[in-house]
CSV table of C-alpha atoms in Angstrom, one decimal:
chain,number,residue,atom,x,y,z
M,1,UNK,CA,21.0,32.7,-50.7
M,2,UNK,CA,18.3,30.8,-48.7
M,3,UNK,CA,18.1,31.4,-45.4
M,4,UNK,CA,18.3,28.1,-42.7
M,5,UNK,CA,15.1,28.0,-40.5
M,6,UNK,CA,16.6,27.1,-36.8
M,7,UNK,CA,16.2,23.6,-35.7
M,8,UNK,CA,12.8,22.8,-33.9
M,9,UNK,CA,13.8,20.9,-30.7
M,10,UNK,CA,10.8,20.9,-28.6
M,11,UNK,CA,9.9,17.2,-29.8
M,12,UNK,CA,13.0,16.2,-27.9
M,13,UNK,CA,12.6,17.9,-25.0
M,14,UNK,CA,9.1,16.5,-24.8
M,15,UNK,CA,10.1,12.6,-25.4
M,16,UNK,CA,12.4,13.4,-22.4
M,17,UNK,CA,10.2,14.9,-20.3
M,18,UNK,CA,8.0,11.7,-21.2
M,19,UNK,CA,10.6,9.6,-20.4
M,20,UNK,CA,11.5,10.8,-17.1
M,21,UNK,CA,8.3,10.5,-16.5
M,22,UNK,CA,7.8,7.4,-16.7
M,23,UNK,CA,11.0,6.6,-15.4
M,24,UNK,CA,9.5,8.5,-12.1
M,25,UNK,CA,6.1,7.1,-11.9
M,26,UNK,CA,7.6,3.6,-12.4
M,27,UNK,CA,10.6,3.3,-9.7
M,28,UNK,CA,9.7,6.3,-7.4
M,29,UNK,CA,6.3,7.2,-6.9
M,30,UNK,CA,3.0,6.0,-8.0
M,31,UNK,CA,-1.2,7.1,-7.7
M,32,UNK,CA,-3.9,5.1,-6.1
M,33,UNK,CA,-7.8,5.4,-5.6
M,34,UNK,CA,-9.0,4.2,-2.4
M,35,UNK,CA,-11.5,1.6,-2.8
M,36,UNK,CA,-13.2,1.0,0.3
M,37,UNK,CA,-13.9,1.9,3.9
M,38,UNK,CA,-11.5,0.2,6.0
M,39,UNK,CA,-8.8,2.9,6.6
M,40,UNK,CA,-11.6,5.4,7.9
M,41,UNK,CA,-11.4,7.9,9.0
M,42,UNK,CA,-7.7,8.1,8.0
M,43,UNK,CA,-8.8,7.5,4.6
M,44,UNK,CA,-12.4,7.9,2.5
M,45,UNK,CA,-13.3,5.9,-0.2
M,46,UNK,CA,-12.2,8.1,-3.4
M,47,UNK,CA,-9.6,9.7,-1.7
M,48,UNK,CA,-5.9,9.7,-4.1
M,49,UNK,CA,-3.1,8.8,-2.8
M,50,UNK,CA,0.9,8.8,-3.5
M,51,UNK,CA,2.6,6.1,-2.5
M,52,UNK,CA,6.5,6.8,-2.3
M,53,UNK,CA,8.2,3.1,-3.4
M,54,UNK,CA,11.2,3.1,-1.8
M,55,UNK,CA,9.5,3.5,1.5
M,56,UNK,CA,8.7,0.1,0.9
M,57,UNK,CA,12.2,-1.2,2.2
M,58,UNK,CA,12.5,0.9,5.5
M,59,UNK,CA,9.3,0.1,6.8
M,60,UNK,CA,8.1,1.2,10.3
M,61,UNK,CA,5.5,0.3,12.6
M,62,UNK,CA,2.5,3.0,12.5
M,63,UNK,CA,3.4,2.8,8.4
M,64,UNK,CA,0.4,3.1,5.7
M,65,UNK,CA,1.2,1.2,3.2
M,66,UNK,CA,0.1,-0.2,-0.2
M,67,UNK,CA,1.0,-3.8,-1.1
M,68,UNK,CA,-0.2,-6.3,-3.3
M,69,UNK,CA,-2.4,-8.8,-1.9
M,70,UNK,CA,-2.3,-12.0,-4.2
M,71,UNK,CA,-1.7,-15.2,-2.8
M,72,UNK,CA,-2.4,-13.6,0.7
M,73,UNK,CA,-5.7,-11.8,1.3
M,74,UNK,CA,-6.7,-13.1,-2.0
M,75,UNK,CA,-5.9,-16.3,-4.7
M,76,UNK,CA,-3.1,-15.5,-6.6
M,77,UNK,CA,-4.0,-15.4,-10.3
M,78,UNK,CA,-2.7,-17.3,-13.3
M,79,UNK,CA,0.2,-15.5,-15.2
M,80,UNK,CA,-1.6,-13.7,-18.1
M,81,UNK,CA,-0.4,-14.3,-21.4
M,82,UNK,CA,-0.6,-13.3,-25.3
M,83,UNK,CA,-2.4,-9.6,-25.5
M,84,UNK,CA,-3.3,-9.5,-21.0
M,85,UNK,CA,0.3,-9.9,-20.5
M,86,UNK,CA,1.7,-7.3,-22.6
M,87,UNK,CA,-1.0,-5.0,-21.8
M,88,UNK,CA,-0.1,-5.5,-17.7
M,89,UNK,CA,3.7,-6.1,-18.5
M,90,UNK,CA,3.6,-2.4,-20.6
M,91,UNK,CA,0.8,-1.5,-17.7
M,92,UNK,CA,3.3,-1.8,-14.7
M,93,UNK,CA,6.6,-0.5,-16.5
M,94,UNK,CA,4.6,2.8,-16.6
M,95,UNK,CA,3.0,2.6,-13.1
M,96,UNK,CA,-0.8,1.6,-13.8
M,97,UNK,CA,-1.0,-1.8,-12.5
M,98,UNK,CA,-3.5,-4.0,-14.1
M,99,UNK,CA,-5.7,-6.4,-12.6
M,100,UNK,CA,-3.8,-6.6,-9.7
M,101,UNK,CA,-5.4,-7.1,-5.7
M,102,UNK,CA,-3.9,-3.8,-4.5
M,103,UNK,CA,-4.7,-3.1,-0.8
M,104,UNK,CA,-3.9,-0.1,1.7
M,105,UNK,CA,-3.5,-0.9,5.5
M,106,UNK,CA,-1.3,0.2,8.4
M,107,UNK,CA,1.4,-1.9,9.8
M,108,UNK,CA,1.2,-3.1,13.1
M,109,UNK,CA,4.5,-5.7,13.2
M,110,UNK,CA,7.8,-6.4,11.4
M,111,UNK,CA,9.3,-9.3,11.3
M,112,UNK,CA,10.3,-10.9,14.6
M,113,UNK,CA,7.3,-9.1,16.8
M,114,UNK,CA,5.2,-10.4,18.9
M,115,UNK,CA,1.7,-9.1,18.4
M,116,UNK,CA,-1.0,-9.9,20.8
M,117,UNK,CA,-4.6,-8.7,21.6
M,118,UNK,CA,-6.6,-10.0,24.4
M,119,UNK,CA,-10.2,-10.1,25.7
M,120,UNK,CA,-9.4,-6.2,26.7
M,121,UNK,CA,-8.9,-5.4,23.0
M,122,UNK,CA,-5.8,-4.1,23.4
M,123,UNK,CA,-2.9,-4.9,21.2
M,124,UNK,CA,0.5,-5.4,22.8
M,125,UNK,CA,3.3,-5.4,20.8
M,126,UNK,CA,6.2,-7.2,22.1
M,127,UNK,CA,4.8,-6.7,25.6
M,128,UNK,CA,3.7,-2.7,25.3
M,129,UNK,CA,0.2,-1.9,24.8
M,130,UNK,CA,0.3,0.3,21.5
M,131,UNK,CA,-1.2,3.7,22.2
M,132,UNK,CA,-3.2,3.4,18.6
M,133,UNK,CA,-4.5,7.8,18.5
M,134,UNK,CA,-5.8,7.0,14.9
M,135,UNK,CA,-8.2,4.7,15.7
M,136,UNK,CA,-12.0,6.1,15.6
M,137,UNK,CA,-13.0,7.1,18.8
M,138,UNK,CA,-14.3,4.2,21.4
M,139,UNK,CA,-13.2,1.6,19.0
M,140,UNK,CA,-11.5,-0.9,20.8
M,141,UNK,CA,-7.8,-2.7,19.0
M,142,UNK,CA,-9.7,-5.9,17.3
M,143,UNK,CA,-12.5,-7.4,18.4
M,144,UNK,CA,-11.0,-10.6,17.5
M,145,UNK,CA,-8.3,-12.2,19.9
M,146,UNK,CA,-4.9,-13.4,18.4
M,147,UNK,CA,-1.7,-13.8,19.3
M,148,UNK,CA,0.9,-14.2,16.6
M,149,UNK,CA,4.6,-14.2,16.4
M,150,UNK,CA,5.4,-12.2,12.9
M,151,UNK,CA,7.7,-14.3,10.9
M,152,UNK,CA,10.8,-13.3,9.2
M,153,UNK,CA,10.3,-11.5,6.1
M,154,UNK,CA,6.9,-10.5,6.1
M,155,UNK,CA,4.6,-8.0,8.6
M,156,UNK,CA,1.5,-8.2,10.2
M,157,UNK,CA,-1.5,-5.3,9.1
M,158,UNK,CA,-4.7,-3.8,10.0
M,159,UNK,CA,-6.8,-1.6,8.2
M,160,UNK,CA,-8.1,1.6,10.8
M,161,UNK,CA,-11.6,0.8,10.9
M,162,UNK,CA,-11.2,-2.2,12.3
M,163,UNK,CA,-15.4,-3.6,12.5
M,164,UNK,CA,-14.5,-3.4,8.5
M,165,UNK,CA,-11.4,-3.9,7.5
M,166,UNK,CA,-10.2,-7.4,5.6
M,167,UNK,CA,-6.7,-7.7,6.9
M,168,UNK,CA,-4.1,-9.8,8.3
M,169,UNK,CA,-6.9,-10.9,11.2
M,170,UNK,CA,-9.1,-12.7,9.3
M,171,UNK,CA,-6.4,-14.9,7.3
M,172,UNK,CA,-4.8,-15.8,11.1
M,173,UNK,CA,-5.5,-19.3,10.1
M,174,UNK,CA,-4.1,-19.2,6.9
M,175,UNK,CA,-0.4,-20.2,6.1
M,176,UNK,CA,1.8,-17.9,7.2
M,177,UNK,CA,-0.6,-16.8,9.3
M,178,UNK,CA,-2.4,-13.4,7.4
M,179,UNK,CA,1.2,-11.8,7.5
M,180,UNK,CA,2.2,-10.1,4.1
M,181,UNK,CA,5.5,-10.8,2.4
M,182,UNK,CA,7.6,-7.6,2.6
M,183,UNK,CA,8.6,-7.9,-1.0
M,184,UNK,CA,4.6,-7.6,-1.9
M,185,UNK,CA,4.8,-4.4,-0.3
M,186,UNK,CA,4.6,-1.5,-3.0
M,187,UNK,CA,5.4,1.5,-1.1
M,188,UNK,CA,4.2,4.0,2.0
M,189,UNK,CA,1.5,6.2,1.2
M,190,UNK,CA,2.6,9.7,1.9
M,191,UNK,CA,0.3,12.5,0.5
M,192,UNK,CA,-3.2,12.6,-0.4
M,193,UNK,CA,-3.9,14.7,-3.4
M,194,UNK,CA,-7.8,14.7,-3.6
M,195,UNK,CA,-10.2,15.8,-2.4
M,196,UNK,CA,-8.8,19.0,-2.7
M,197,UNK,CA,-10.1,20.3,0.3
M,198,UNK,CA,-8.5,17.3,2.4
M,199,UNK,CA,-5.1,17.1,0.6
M,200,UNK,CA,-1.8,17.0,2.3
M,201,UNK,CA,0.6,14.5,4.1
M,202,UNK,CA,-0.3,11.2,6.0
M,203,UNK,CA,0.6,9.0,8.5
């Protein structure tokens, strides 16, 4: 009588863990590299980040975010199509985005604020100077005067180094006024994962 070999059922479990992971990285959390200076010395170019996605629809002043910048900080691209499209289509339904202007700033106002910052360099939101502890030392709100009310639906940023940061400042005279449409917003950053020796949570 031949003897039945038991059932090998690892495959499955792996094409669900695969699943789930995807499932995970696509609706609930996602990676980034930071590509430049302008959160210093919050953040260093190189450093990883996670950036949690529901965060992106409870937003809170002091907030780091990630949000996509096309059509606000820079030109909004033509939809891809043929072999581009399915690669970002494929591309963002696992959480690597493609090709896409991804940038990482703090918010400073929500809809309905009024953000000001005079010759003093000190930002005022809604009348109260902002007590801003993560700035570098010495540095001053913006060098660059504004006073802006934040329409509805969309917030105001600044990156932390603000003598090099390209944020909602210097698109002031653009329409809607450098202020990012909330649903361009990706998530909050929350952790930082590398360098090793600087990893932990952010805010």
């Amino acid at each position: 009588m031949p003897v039945s070999r038991p059932r090998r059922r690892w495959p499955w479990f792996l094409l669900i863990g695969l699943l789930l992971l995807v499932v995970l990285r696509g609706l609930v959390v996602e990676t980034f590299t930071v590509p430049s200076a302008s959160m210093s010395p919050t953040l260093h170019v190189g450093d990883r980040i996670v950036v949690w996605k529901p965060g992106a629809h409870d937003l809170h002043r002091g907030d780091l975010i990630v949000f996509n910048g096309d059509g606000v900080f820079s030109q909004a691209p033509a939809a891809p199509g043929g072999l581009a499209g399915a690669v970002r289509s494929v591309g963002t339904a696992l959480g690597v985005r493609v090709g896409e202007s991804d940038y990482v700033k703090r918010v400073i106002g929500l809809p309905g604020d009024h953000l000001t910052v005079g010759s003093d360099g000190v930002l005022m939101v809604n009348g109260t100077a902002v007590n801003e502890s993560y700035l570098p030392a010495g540095m001053s709100s913006s060098a660059t005067s504004f006073d802006i009310r934040v329409p509805a639906g969309r917030i105001f940023v600044m990156g932390d180094n603000r003598i090099a940061s390209d944020d909602s400042r210097e698109h002031l005279g653009d329409p809607g006024g450098g202020t990012v449409p909330q649903d361009q917003v990706i998530g909050t950053v929350t952790f930082r994962y590398w360098p090793l020796g600087s990893w932990g949570t952010l805010r």
